[in-house]
CSV table of C-alpha atoms in Angstrom, one decimal:
chain,number,residue,atom,x,y,z
A,24,MET,CA,10.5,-9.6,8.3
A,25,LEU,CA,10.2,-6.9,11.0
A,26,LYS,CA,12.0,-3.6,10.6
A,27,ASN,CA,14.0,-2.1,13.4
A,28,GLY,CA,13.3,1.4,14.7
A,29,LYS,CA,9.5,1.2,14.1
A,30,ALA,CA,7.1,2.5,16.7
A,31,PRO,CA,5.3,-0.4,18.5
A,32,GLY,CA,1.6,-0.6,19.1
A,33,GLU,CA,-0.2,-0.8,22.4
A,34,ASP,CA,1.9,-3.7,23.6
A,35,GLU,CA,4.9,-1.4,23.5
A,36,ILE,CA,7.1,-4.4,22.4
A,37,ALA,CA,9.7,-3.2,19.9
A,38,SER,CA,10.6,-5.6,17.1
A,39,GLU,CA,14.2,-5.6,18.3
A,40,CYS,CA,13.0,-7.3,21.6
A,41,LEU,CA,11.4,-10.2,19.7
A,42,LYS,CA,14.5,-10.6,17.5
A,43,LYS,CA,16.7,-10.9,20.5
A,44,GLY,CA,14.3,-12.9,22.6
A,45,GLY,CA,16.1,-16.2,22.0
A,46,PRO,CA,14.8,-19.7,21.2
A,47,TYR,CA,12.3,-19.9,24.0
A,48,LEU,CA,10.4,-16.8,23.0
A,49,LEU,CA,10.4,-17.9,19.3
A,50,ASN,CA,9.0,-21.3,20.3
A,51,GLN,CA,6.2,-19.7,22.3
A,52,LEU,CA,5.3,-17.4,19.4
A,53,HIS,CA,5.3,-20.4,17.1
A,54,LYS,CA,2.9,-22.2,19.4
A,55,LEU,CA,0.6,-19.2,19.6
A,56,ILE,CA,0.5,-18.7,15.8
A,57,ASN,CA,-0.3,-22.4,15.4
A,58,ILE,CA,-3.2,-22.0,17.8
A,59,ILE,CA,-4.4,-19.0,15.9
A,60,TRP,CA,-4.2,-20.9,12.6
A,61,GLU,CA,-6.2,-23.8,14.0
A,62,GLN,CA,-8.9,-21.7,15.8
A,63,GLU,CA,-9.1,-18.9,13.2
A,64,LYS,CA,-9.2,-16.3,15.9
A,65,ILE,CA,-6.6,-13.7,17.0
A,66,PRO,CA,-6.0,-12.4,20.5
A,67,GLU,CA,-8.4,-9.6,21.5
A,68,SER,CA,-5.5,-7.2,22.1
A,69,TRP,CA,-4.2,-7.7,18.5
A,70,ARG,CA,-7.4,-6.2,17.2
A,71,VAL,CA,-6.6,-2.7,18.6
A,72,SER,CA,-4.5,-0.2,16.8
A,73,ILE,CA,-3.4,3.3,17.7
A,74,LEU,CA,-4.2,5.7,14.9
A,75,CYS,CA,-1.8,8.6,14.5
A,76,PRO,CA,-2.7,11.4,12.0
A,77,VAL,CA,0.1,12.4,9.7
A,78,PHE,CA,-0.1,15.7,7.8
A,79,LYS,CA,0.4,15.4,4.0
A,80,LYS,CA,0.3,18.9,2.4
A,81,ARG,CA,-2.0,21.8,1.6
A,82,ASP,CA,-4.2,23.3,4.4
A,83,ILE,CA,-3.3,22.0,7.8
A,84,MET,CA,-6.8,22.7,9.0
A,85,GLU,CA,-8.5,20.3,6.6
A,86,CYS,CA,-9.0,16.7,7.8
A,87,GLU,CA,-8.7,15.3,4.3
A,88,ASN,CA,-5.1,16.5,4.1
A,89,TYR,CA,-4.0,14.0,6.8
A,90,ARG,CA,-3.5,10.3,6.5
A,91,GLY,CA,-3.8,7.9,9.4
A,92,ILE,CA,-1.0,5.5,10.3
A,93,SER,CA,-2.0,2.6,12.5
A,94,LEU,CA,0.5,1.5,15.2
A,95,LEU,CA,0.0,-2.3,15.5
A,96,ASN,CA,1.2,-4.7,18.1
A,97,THR,CA,4.5,-6.2,17.0
A,98,THR,CA,3.4,-9.7,17.6
A,99,TYR,CA,0.4,-9.1,15.3
A,100,LYS,CA,2.8,-7.9,12.6
A,101,ILE,CA,4.6,-11.3,12.6
A,102,LEU,CA,1.3,-13.0,11.8
A,103,SER,CA,0.4,-10.4,9.2
A,104,ASN,CA,3.8,-11.0,7.5
A,105,ILE,CA,3.2,-14.7,7.4
A,106,PHE,CA,-0.1,-14.2,5.6
A,107,LEU,CA,1.6,-11.8,3.2
A,108,ILE,CA,4.2,-14.4,2.3
A,109,ARG,CA,1.5,-16.9,1.7
A,110,ILE,CA,-0.7,-14.6,-0.4
A,111,ASN,CA,2.1,-13.2,-2.5
A,112,PRO,CA,2.3,-16.1,-5.1
A,113,TYR,CA,-1.4,-15.6,-5.8
A,114,ILE,CA,-1.0,-11.8,-6.0
A,115,LYS,CA,1.7,-12.3,-8.7
A,116,GLU,CA,-0.8,-14.3,-10.8
A,117,ILE,CA,-3.9,-12.2,-10.1
A,118,ILE,CA,-2.7,-8.6,-10.5
A,119,GLY,CA,-2.5,-7.2,-14.1
A,120,GLU,CA,0.5,-5.6,-15.7
A,121,TYR,CA,-1.1,-2.2,-15.4
A,122,GLN,CA,-0.4,-2.2,-11.7
A,123,ALA,CA,3.2,-1.5,-10.4
A,124,GLY,CA,2.4,-0.6,-6.8
A,125,PHE,CA,3.9,-3.0,-4.2
A,126,MET,CA,4.6,-5.5,-7.0
A,127,ILE,CA,8.0,-7.3,-7.2
A,128,GLU,CA,10.2,-6.2,-10.2
A,129,ARG,CA,7.8,-3.3,-10.9
A,130,SER,CA,8.3,0.4,-9.9
A,131,THR,CA,7.2,4.0,-10.3
A,132,VAL,CA,9.9,4.3,-13.0
A,133,ASP,CA,7.9,1.9,-15.3
A,134,GLN,CA,4.7,3.9,-15.0
A,135,ILE,CA,6.3,7.3,-15.4
A,136,HIS,CA,8.1,6.0,-18.5
A,137,ILE,CA,4.7,5.0,-20.0
A,138,ILE,CA,3.1,8.4,-19.5
A,139,LYS,CA,6.2,10.2,-20.8
A,140,GLN,CA,6.2,8.0,-23.9
A,141,LEU,CA,2.6,8.8,-24.5
A,142,ALA,CA,3.3,12.5,-24.2
A,143,GLU,CA,6.2,12.2,-26.7
A,144,LYS,CA,4.2,10.2,-29.2
A,145,SER,CA,1.4,12.7,-28.9
A,146,HIS,CA,3.8,15.5,-29.8
A,147,GLU,CA,5.6,13.5,-32.5
A,148,PHE,CA,2.4,12.4,-34.4
A,149,ASN,CA,0.3,15.5,-33.5
A,150,LYS,CA,-2.3,13.3,-31.8
A,151,ASP,CA,-4.4,14.3,-28.9
A,152,ILE,CA,-4.4,11.8,-26.0
A,153,PRO,CA,-6.8,12.5,-23.1
A,154,LEU,CA,-5.8,11.4,-19.6
A,155,MET,CA,-7.6,11.3,-16.3
A,156,PHE,CA,-5.5,11.3,-13.1
A,157,ILE,CA,-7.7,9.6,-10.5
A,158,ASP,CA,-7.7,10.5,-6.8
A,159,TYR,CA,-9.8,8.6,-4.2
A,160,LYS,CA,-11.0,9.9,-0.9
A,161,ALA,CA,-9.3,7.9,1.9
A,162,ALA,CA,-8.8,4.9,-0.5
A,163,TYR,CA,-7.5,2.4,2.1
A,164,ASP,CA,-10.1,3.5,4.7
A,165,SER,CA,-13.1,3.1,2.5
A,166,ILE,CA,-12.7,-0.5,1.2
A,167,ASN,CA,-15.8,-2.6,1.9
A,168,ARG,CA,-14.3,-5.6,3.7
A,169,GLU,CA,-17.1,-8.1,3.0
A,170,LYS,CA,-16.9,-7.3,-0.7
A,171,LEU,CA,-13.2,-7.8,-0.5
A,172,TRP,CA,-13.4,-11.2,1.0
A,173,ASN,CA,-15.8,-12.3,-1.7
A,174,VAL,CA,-13.5,-10.9,-4.4
A,175,MET,CA,-10.6,-12.9,-2.9
A,176,ASN,CA,-12.6,-16.1,-2.9
A,177,ASN,CA,-13.7,-15.5,-6.5
A,178,MET,CA,-10.1,-14.9,-7.6
A,179,GLY,CA,-9.0,-18.3,-6.3
A,180,ILE,CA,-7.2,-17.4,-3.1
A,181,PRO,CA,-7.4,-20.4,-0.7
A,182,ALA,CA,-10.5,-20.2,1.5
A,183,LYS,CA,-8.5,-20.9,4.6
A,184,LEU,CA,-6.2,-18.0,4.0
A,185,VAL,CA,-9.1,-15.7,3.2
A,186,ARG,CA,-10.7,-16.7,6.5
A,187,MET,CA,-7.5,-16.0,8.4
A,188,ILE,CA,-7.2,-12.6,6.9
A,189,ARG,CA,-10.8,-11.9,7.6
A,190,ALA,CA,-10.3,-13.0,11.2
A,191,CYS,CA,-7.6,-10.3,11.6
A,192,ALA,CA,-10.1,-7.7,10.5
A,193,TYR,CA,-13.0,-9.0,12.5
A,194,GLU,CA,-14.2,-6.6,15.3
A,195,SER,CA,-11.1,-4.4,14.8
A,196,LYS,CA,-10.8,-1.4,17.0
A,197,SER,CA,-8.7,1.7,17.2
A,198,LYS,CA,-7.6,4.5,19.5
A,199,GLU,CA,-6.6,7.9,18.2
A,200,SER,CA,-3.4,9.5,19.5
A,201,PHE,CA,-3.0,13.2,19.1
A,202,GLY,CA,-1.0,15.8,21.0
A,203,GLY,CA,0.0,13.3,23.7
A,204,GLU,CA,-3.5,12.3,24.4
A,205,VAL,CA,-5.0,8.9,23.5
A,206,SER,CA,-8.8,8.4,23.0
A,207,ASP,CA,-11.0,5.6,24.1
A,208,GLU,CA,-11.1,2.7,21.6
A,209,PHE,CA,-13.8,2.7,18.9
A,210,PRO,CA,-14.9,0.1,16.4
A,211,VAL,CA,-13.5,0.1,12.8
A,212,THR,CA,-15.8,-1.7,10.4
A,213,THR,CA,-14.5,-0.7,7.0
A,214,GLY,CA,-11.1,-0.2,5.3
A,215,LEU,CA,-7.6,-1.5,5.5
A,216,ARG,CA,-5.2,-0.6,8.3
A,217,GLN,CA,-2.4,1.8,7.2
A,218,GLY,CA,0.8,0.4,8.6
A,219,ASP,CA,-0.2,-3.2,8.2
A,220,ASP,CA,2.2,-4.9,5.7
A,221,LEU,CA,-0.7,-6.9,4.4
A,222,SER,CA,-2.8,-3.9,3.5
A,223,PRO,CA,-1.1,-3.0,0.2
A,224,ALA,CA,-1.6,-6.5,-1.2
A,225,LEU,CA,-5.3,-6.5,-0.2
A,226,PHE,CA,-5.8,-3.1,-1.7
A,227,ASN,CA,-4.3,-4.3,-5.0
A,228,ILE,CA,-6.8,-7.1,-5.0
A,229,ALA,CA,-9.6,-4.6,-4.4
A,230,ILE,CA,-8.4,-2.4,-7.2
A,231,GLU,CA,-7.9,-5.4,-9.5
A,232,SER,CA,-11.6,-6.3,-9.1
A,233,VAL,CA,-12.5,-2.8,-10.4
A,234,ILE,CA,-10.0,-2.6,-13.2
A,235,ARG,CA,-11.0,-5.9,-14.6
A,236,LYS,CA,-14.5,-4.7,-15.2
A,237,VAL,CA,-13.2,-1.4,-16.7
A,238,LEU,CA,-11.0,-3.3,-19.2
A,239,ILE,CA,-13.9,-5.4,-20.3
A,240,GLN,CA,-16.2,-2.4,-21.0
A,241,ALA,CA,-13.9,0.5,-21.9
A,242,LYS,CA,-11.8,1.5,-24.9
A,243,GLY,CA,-8.1,2.4,-24.4
A,244,ILE,CA,-5.6,3.8,-26.8
A,245,LYS,CA,-4.4,1.4,-29.5
A,246,MET,CA,-0.7,0.5,-29.4
A,247,ASN,CA,1.7,-0.7,-32.0
A,248,ASN,CA,1.2,-4.3,-31.0
A,249,ASN,CA,-2.6,-4.0,-31.5
A,250,ASN,CA,-3.1,-4.1,-27.8
A,251,GLU,CA,-5.0,-1.3,-26.0
A,252,LEU,CA,-3.6,0.8,-23.1
A,253,THR,CA,-6.4,1.9,-20.8
A,254,VAL,CA,-5.0,2.0,-17.3
A,255,VAL,CA,-1.7,2.7,-15.7
A,256,ALA,CA,-1.5,2.5,-11.9
A,257,TYR,CA,0.8,2.6,-8.9
A,258,ALA,CA,-1.5,1.4,-6.0
A,259,ASP,CA,-4.3,4.0,-5.9
A,260,ASP,CA,-2.4,6.5,-8.2
A,261,ILE,CA,-4.4,5.6,-11.3
A,262,VAL,CA,-4.3,7.2,-14.8
A,263,LEU,CA,-7.0,6.4,-17.4
A,264,ILE,CA,-6.0,6.7,-21.1
A,265,ALA,CA,-8.3,6.9,-24.1
A,266,GLU,CA,-8.4,7.7,-27.8
A,267,SER,CA,-11.0,10.5,-27.5
A,268,GLU,CA,-12.7,12.7,-24.9
A,269,ASN,CA,-15.9,10.6,-25.2
A,270,ASP,CA,-14.0,7.4,-24.6
A,271,LEU,CA,-12.3,8.8,-21.6
A,272,ARG,CA,-15.6,10.0,-20.2
A,273,ASN,CA,-17.0,6.5,-20.6
A,274,THR,CA,-13.9,4.9,-19.0
A,275,THR,CA,-14.0,7.3,-16.1
A,276,SER,CA,-17.7,6.7,-15.6
A,277,ILE,CA,-17.2,2.9,-15.5
A,278,LEU,CA,-14.3,3.2,-13.0
A,279,LEU,CA,-16.4,5.4,-10.7
A,280,ASN,CA,-19.4,3.1,-10.7
A,281,GLU,CA,-17.5,-0.1,-10.4
A,282,GLY,CA,-15.3,1.4,-7.6
A,283,LYS,CA,-18.4,2.3,-5.6
A,284,GLU,CA,-19.2,-1.4,-5.4
A,285,ILE,CA,-16.2,-2.0,-3.3
A,286,GLY,CA,-16.4,1.3,-1.3
A,287,LEU,CA,-14.1,3.6,-3.3
A,288,LYS,CA,-15.2,7.2,-3.6
A,289,ILE,CA,-13.7,9.7,-6.1
A,290,ASN,CA,-12.1,12.9,-4.8
A,291,GLU,CA,-13.6,15.4,-7.4
A,292,SER,CA,-11.3,18.3,-6.5
A,293,LYS,CA,-8.1,16.3,-6.8
A,294,THR,CA,-9.0,14.2,-9.8
A,295,LYS,CA,-7.6,16.0,-12.9
A,296,TYR,CA,-8.2,15.9,-16.7
A,297,MET,CA,-5.4,16.5,-19.2
A,298,ILE,CA,-5.0,16.5,-22.9
A,299,LEU,CA,-1.6,15.5,-24.3
A,300,SER,CA,-1.5,17.7,-27.3
A,301,ARG,CA,0.5,20.2,-29.5
A,302,ARG,CA,-2.6,22.3,-29.9
A,303,ASN,CA,-4.4,24.7,-27.6
A,304,HIS,CA,-7.8,23.5,-26.3
A,305,ASN,CA,-10.5,25.8,-25.0
A,306,ILE,CA,-11.7,23.2,-22.5
A,307,SER,CA,-11.7,23.9,-18.7
A,308,TYR,CA,-13.2,20.7,-17.4
A,309,LEU,CA,-14.6,17.3,-18.4
A,310,LYS,CA,-18.0,16.4,-17.2
A,311,VAL,CA,-18.5,12.8,-16.2
A,312,ASP,CA,-21.9,11.8,-14.8
A,313,ASP,CA,-22.5,14.3,-11.9
A,314,TYR,CA,-18.8,15.3,-11.6
A,315,LYS,CA,-16.8,18.1,-13.2
A,316,PHE,CA,-13.1,17.3,-13.4
A,317,GLU,CA,-10.8,20.3,-13.9
A,318,ARG,CA,-8.5,20.3,-16.9
A,319,VAL,CA,-4.9,21.0,-16.1
A,320,GLN,CA,-1.8,21.7,-18.3
A,321,SER,CA,0.6,19.9,-15.9
A,322,PHE,CA,0.3,17.3,-13.2
A,323,LYS,CA,2.7,15.8,-10.8
A,324,TYR,CA,2.4,12.0,-11.2
A,325,LEU,CA,4.5,9.8,-8.8
A,326,GLY,CA,6.8,12.8,-8.2
A,327,THR,CA,7.3,13.6,-11.9
A,328,GLU,CA,5.8,16.7,-13.5
A,329,ILE,CA,3.8,15.7,-16.6
A,330,ASN,CA,3.0,18.5,-19.1
A,331,GLU,CA,0.5,18.6,-22.0
A,332,SER,CA,3.3,19.7,-24.3
A,333,ALA,CA,5.4,16.5,-23.7
A,334,ASN,CA,7.9,18.1,-21.3
A,335,SER,CA,8.5,16.4,-18.0
A,336,HIS,CA,10.9,16.7,-15.1
């Protein structure tokens, strides 16, 4: 449940200490978690995380090129993992097949294979297939928590479990650690905590609420089995697929507007448009609502370079 060698939160208790604490410590933790379950309230110190910025790539001076990792109290992580175990059976039933991120028996390999197959079929049958590679601004940090709780209730997750997960997020606070200095704590009212094992599952639920509305309204590309393929995703790495430029524009517009409802904001500069094709196209961008998405001839999706001409590596 708890991995060794991970940095602890403000309690400075390493997971190894809890694992070797013996029966007495485990018994006390069990009593505490039972009290939390009954009272639906977590200890005040568990609400505080230490936020450490981690550089991703590109310009080191741009804030958007960093992601925050939250160092959480190890005792809180035990509770979070318990909730994850309890919610996983519902996740398996709720999340659509389009999503491979953090899903058992699904992986990046599946999603890359789908995109590569589309590229090969486009080349084989001389058919244009437009794609949109979606990028969100601080996706985890922007989720509207109240909307998420409503979504979870509407999707049939037990009310008690929703209330407990909500209690973990209630009045959460953070401190920022940078250059050896730690800031005063400040309130965190939106988003999911990076570093919390429960967050990927919650994010998948949030995305599911958006994609369901997209699938109802949008047109995908027709497959051999008469089904439509509209979306391929690995967590927030989303690809939209359509038969035509206009269909893709409509699908993207729906995704943008439905995503706003739960707090998601598109990153215009990092969202890219591609046309899988054997032909040359004199198109530099695709306009969707108030956005202009740059057309690219290649894009690195989940670590694999996808090219318009069906080559990938």
